[in-house]
Tab-separated table of C-alpha atoms in Angstrom:
chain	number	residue	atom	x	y	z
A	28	UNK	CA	-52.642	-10.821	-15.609
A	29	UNK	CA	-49.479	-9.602	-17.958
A	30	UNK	CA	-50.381	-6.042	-17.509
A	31	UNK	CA	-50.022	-6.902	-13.333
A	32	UNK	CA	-46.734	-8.612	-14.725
A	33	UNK	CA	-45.316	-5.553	-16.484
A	34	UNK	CA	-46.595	-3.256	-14.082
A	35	UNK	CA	-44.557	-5.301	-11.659
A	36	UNK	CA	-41.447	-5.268	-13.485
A	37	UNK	CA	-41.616	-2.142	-14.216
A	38	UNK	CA	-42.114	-0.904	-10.539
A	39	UNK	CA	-38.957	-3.335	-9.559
A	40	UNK	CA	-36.474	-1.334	-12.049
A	41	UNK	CA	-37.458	1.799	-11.068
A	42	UNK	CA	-37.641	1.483	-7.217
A	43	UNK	CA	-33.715	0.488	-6.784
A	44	UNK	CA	-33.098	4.573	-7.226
A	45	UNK	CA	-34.929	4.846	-3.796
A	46	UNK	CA	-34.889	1.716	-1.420
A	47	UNK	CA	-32.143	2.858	1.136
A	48	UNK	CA	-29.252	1.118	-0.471
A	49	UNK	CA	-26.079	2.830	-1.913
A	50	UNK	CA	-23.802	1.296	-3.772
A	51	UNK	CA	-20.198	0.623	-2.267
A	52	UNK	CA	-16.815	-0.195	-3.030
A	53	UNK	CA	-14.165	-1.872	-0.886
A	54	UNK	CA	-10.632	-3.125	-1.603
A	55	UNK	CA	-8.458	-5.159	0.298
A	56	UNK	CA	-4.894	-4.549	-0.638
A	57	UNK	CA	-2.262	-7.368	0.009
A	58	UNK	CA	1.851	-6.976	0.523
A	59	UNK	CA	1.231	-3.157	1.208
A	60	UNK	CA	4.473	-1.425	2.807
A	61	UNK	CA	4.629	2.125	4.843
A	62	UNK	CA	2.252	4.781	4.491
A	63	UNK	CA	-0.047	3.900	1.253
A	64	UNK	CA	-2.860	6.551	0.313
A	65	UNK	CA	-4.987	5.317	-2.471
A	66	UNK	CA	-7.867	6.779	-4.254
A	67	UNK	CA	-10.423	5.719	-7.637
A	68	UNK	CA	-10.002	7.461	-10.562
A	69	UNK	CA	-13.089	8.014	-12.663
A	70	UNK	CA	-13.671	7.626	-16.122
A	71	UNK	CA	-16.016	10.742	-15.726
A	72	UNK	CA	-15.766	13.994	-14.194
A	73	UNK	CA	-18.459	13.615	-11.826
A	74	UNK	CA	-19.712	10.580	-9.232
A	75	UNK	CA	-23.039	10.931	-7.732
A	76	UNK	CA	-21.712	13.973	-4.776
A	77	UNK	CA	-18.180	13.206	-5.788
A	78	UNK	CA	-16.350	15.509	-8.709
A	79	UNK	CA	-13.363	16.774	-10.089
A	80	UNK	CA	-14.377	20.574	-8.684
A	81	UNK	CA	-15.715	19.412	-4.769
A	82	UNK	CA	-12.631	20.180	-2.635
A	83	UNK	CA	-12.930	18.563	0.863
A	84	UNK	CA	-10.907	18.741	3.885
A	85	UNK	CA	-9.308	15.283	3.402
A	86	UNK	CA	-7.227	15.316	6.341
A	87	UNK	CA	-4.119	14.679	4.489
A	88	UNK	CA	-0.640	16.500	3.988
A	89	UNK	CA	-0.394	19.064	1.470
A	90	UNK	CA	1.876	16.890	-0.966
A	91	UNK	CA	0.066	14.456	-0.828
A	92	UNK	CA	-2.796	15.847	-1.943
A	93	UNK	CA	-0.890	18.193	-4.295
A	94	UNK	CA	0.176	14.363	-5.988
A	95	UNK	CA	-3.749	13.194	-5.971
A	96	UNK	CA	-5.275	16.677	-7.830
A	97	UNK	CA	-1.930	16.586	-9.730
A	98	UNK	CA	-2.027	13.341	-11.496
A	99	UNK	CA	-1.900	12.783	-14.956
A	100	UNK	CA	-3.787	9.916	-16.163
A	101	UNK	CA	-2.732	8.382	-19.491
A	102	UNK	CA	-6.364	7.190	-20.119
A	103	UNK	CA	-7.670	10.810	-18.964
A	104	UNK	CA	-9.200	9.062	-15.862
A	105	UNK	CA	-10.229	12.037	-12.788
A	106	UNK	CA	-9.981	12.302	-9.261
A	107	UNK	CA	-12.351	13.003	-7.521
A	108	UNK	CA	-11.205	14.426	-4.327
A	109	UNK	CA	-11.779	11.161	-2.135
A	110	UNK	CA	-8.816	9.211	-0.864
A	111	UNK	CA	-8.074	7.194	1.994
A	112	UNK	CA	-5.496	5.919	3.939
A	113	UNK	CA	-4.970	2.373	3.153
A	114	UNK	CA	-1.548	1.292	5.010
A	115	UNK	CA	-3.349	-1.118	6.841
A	116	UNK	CA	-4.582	-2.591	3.670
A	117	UNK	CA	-7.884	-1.621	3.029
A	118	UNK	CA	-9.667	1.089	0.697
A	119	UNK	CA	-13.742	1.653	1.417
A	120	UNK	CA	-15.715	4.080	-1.095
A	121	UNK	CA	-19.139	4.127	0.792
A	122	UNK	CA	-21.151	6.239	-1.550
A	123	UNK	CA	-21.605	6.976	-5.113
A	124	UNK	CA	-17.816	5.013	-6.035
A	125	UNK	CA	-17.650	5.730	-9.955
A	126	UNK	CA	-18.773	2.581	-12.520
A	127	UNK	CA	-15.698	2.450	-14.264
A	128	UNK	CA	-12.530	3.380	-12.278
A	129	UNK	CA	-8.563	2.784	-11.980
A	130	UNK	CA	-6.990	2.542	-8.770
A	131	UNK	CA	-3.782	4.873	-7.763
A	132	UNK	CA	-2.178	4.073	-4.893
A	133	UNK	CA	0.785	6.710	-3.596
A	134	UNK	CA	3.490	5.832	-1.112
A	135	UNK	CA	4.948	9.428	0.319
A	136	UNK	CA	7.860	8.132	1.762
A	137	UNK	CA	9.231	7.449	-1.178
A	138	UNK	CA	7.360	8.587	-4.028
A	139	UNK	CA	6.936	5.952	-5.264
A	140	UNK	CA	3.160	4.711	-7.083
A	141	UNK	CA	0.738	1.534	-8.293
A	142	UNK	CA	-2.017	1.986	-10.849
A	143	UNK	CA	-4.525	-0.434	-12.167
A	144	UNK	CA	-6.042	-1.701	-15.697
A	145	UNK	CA	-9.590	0.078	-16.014
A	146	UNK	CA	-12.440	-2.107	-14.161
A	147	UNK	CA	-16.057	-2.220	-13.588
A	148	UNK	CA	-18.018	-2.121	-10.743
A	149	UNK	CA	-20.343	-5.086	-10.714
A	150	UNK	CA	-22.592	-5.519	-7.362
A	151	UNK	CA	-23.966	-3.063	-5.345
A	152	UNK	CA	-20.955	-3.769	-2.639
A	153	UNK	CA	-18.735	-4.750	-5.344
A	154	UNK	CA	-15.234	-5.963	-3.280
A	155	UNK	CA	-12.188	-6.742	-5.001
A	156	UNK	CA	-8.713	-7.691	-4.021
A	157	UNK	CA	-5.697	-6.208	-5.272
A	158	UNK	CA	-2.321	-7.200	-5.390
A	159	UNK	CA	0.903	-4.813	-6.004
A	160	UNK	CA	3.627	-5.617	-8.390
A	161	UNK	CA	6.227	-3.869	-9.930
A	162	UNK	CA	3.805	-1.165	-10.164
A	163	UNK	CA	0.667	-2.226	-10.840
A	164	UNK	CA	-2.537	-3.285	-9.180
A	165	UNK	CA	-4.232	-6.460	-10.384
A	166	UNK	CA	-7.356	-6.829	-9.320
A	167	UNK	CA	-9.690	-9.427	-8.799
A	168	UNK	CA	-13.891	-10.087	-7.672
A	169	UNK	CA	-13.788	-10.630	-4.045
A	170	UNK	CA	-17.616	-11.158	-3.692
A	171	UNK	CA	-18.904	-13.641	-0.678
A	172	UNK	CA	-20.493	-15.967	-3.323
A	173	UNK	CA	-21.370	-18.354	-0.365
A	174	UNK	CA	-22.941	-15.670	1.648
A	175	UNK	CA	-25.337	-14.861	-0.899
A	176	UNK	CA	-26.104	-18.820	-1.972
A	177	UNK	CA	-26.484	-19.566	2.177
A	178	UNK	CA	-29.083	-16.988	2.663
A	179	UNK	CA	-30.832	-17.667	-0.370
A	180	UNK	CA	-31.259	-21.659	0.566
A	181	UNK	CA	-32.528	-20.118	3.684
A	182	UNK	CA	-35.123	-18.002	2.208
A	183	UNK	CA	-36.387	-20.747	0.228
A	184	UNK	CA	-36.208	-23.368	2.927
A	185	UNK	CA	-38.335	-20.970	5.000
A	186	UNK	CA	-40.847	-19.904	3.290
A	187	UNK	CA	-41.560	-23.127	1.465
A	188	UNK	CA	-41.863	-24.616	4.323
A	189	UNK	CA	-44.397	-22.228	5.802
A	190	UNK	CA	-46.407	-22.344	2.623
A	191	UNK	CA	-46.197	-26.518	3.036
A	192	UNK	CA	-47.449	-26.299	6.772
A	193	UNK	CA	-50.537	-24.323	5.779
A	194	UNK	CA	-51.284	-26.543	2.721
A	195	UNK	CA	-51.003	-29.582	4.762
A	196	UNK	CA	-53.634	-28.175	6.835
A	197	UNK	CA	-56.015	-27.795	4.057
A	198	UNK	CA	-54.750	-31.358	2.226
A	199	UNK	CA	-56.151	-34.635	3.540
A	200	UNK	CA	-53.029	-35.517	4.346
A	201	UNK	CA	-52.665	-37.761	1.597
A	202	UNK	CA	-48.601	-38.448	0.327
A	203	UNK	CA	-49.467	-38.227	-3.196
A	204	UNK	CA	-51.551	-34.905	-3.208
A	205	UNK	CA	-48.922	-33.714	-0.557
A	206	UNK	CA	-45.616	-34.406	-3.069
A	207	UNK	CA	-47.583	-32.281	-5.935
A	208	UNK	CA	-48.300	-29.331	-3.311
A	209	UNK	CA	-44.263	-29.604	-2.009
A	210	UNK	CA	-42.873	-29.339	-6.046
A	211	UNK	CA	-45.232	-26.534	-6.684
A	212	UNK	CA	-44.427	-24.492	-3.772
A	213	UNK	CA	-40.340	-25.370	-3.911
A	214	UNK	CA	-40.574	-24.654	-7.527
A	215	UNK	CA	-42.351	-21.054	-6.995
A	216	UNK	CA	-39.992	-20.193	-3.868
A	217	UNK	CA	-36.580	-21.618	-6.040
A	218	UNK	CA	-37.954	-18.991	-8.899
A	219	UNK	CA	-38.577	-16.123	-6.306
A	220	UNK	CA	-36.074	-16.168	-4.472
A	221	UNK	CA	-33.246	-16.757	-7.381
A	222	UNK	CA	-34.870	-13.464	-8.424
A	223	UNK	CA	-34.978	-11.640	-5.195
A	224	UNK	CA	-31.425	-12.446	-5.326
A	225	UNK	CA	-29.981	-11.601	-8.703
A	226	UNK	CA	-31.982	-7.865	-7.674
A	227	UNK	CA	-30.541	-7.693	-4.620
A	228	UNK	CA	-26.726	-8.358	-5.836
A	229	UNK	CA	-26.774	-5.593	-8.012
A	230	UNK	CA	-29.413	-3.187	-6.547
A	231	UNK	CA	-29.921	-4.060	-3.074
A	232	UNK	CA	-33.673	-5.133	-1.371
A	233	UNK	CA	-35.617	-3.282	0.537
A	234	UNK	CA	-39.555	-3.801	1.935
A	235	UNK	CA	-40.212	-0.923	-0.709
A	236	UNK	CA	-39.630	-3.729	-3.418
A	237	UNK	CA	-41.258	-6.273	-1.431
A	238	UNK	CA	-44.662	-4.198	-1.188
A	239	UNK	CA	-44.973	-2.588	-4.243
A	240	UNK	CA	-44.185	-5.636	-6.449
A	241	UNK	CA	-44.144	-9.070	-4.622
A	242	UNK	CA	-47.728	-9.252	-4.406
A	243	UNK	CA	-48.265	-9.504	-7.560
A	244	UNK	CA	-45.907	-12.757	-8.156
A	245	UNK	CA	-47.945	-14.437	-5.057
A	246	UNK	CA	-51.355	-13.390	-6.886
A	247	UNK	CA	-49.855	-15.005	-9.649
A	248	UNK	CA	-48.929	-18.332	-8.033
A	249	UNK	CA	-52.307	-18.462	-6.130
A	250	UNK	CA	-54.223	-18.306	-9.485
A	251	UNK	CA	-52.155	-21.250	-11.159
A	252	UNK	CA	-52.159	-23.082	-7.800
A	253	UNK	CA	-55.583	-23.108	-7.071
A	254	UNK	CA	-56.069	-24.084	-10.966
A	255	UNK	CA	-53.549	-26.544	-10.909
A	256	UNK	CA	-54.984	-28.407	-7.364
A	257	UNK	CA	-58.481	-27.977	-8.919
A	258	UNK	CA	-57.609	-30.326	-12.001
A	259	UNK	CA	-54.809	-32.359	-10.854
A	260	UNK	CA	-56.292	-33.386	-7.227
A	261	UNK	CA	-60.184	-34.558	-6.160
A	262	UNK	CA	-59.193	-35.273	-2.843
A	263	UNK	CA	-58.606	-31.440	-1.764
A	264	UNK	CA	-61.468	-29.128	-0.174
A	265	UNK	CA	-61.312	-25.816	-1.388
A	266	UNK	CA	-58.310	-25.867	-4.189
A	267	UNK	CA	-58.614	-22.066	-4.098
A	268	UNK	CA	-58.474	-21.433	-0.723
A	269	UNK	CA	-55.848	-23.680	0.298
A	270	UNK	CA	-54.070	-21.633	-2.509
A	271	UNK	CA	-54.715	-18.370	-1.058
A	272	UNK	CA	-53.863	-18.970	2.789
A	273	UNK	CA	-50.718	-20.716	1.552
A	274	UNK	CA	-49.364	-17.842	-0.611
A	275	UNK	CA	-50.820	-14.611	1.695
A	276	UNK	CA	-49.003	-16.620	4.338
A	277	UNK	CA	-45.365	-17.097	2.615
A	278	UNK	CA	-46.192	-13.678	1.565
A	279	UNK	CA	-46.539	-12.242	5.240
A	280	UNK	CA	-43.421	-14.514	6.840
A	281	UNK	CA	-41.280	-13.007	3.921
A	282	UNK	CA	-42.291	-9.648	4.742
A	283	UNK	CA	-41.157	-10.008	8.469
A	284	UNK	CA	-38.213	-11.977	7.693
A	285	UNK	CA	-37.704	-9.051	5.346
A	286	UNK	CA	-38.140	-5.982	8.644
A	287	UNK	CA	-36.787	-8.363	10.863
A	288	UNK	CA	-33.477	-9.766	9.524
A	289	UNK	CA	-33.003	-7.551	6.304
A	290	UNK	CA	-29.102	-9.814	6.102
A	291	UNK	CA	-31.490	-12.097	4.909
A	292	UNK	CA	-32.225	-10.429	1.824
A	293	UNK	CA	-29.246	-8.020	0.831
A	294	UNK	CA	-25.002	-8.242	1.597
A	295	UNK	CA	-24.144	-5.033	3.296
């Protein structure tokens, strides 16, 4: 049973390189003024297809991407040929955004620029909000906390509930057998999903995850289940298989909840 543990684990870490999510950066900028082009400055030369070298068509004037590629950063940070057009107060990286960056923000009207301290990406959409003053950008974790707590609560609500239905079918009905089969099931769903979501923040969630690892956590819970109904309950046909419909069915709602609403499981 461990080695179906760390082979488990070890599938999870590996399979966020391939799972359909890419990480993302957005900033929402507040008091901006005029025509604002910002950009990320890198603490290394290179960003998944971004670089220092990769000239795009960027759709910009001349001087203002002469100031971009021109820049002199004190901390040796790089651009990397990606900028946007923020005036109406928001910046989106949607691929490969560096880990470590500085904002630079460039007014051409007037020449006039805003840099931030260095900060780290943190979530696979990591958003931030940034403020301008006296030239400089403080910025601050703009993450929909409650998003990600609501859908969790759902998840668990869900498929505890689905795993109850089927054990109550199996049960006898009886309150006290009943309130041991809810806190076992609440307590397994509370564990999995916490997890599904402390993955998902960072990596993203896909069905790839779901297949390759999850049934090994539900083989897991069936085994202590069915041990745990066999020595704590007499009143219970079948501890074993009452176990194993309950789990291979929370297993197969959470895979369609999964295809079907995939909000459920990862903030785009």
């Amino acid at each position: 049973m461990k080695k179906l543990l760390i082979i488990g684990i070890l599938l999870l870490s590996s399979l966020n390189h391939f799972n359909g999510h890419y990480q993302t950066t957005t900033i929402g900028f507040e008091n901006i003024e005029g025509t604002c082009y910002a950009t990320l400055l890198s603490d290394k030369a290179v960003s998944g297809t971004w670089s220092t070298k990769q000239e795009l068509d960027l759709a910009v004037s001349d001087d203002v991407l002469t100031f971009f590629r021109e820049y002199e950063d004190e901390d040796h940070y790089f651009f990397l040929n990606y900028l946007q057009d923020v005036s109406e107060g928001k910046m989106y990286w949607p691929i490969y955004p560096p880990e470590r960056f500085k904002v630079l923000l460039y007014r051409p009207d007037n020449g006039e620029l805003a840099i931030s301290d260095k900060i780290d990406r943190y979530a696979l959409n990591s958003t931030f909000s940034a403020v301008i003053e006296n030239g400089n950008i403080v910025l601050e974790r703009n993450y929909d906390y409650p998003r990600l707590i609501m859908i969790t609560l759902i998840r668990i609500v869900i498929l505890t509930a689905v795993s109850f239905l089927v054990t109550w079918i199996y049960s006898q009905r009886d309150k006290h057998i009943l309130r041991l089969f809810l806190v076992s099931e609440l307590v397994f769903q509370v564990l999995l999903n916490l997890g599904i979501s402390a993955y998902s923040f960072r990596y993203g969630f896909s069905i790839m995850e779901y297949m390759a690892v999850f049934w090994v956590l539900y083989l897991i819970c069936f085994l202590m289940q069915g041990y745990l109904y066999s020595k704590r309950t007499t009143m219970t046909a079948m501890p074993y298989l009452c176990s194993f419909f309950s789990n291979i069915t929370a297993y197969g709602v959470g895979l369609i909840l999964l295809d079907l609403f995939p909000a459920l499981y990862t903030i785009e």
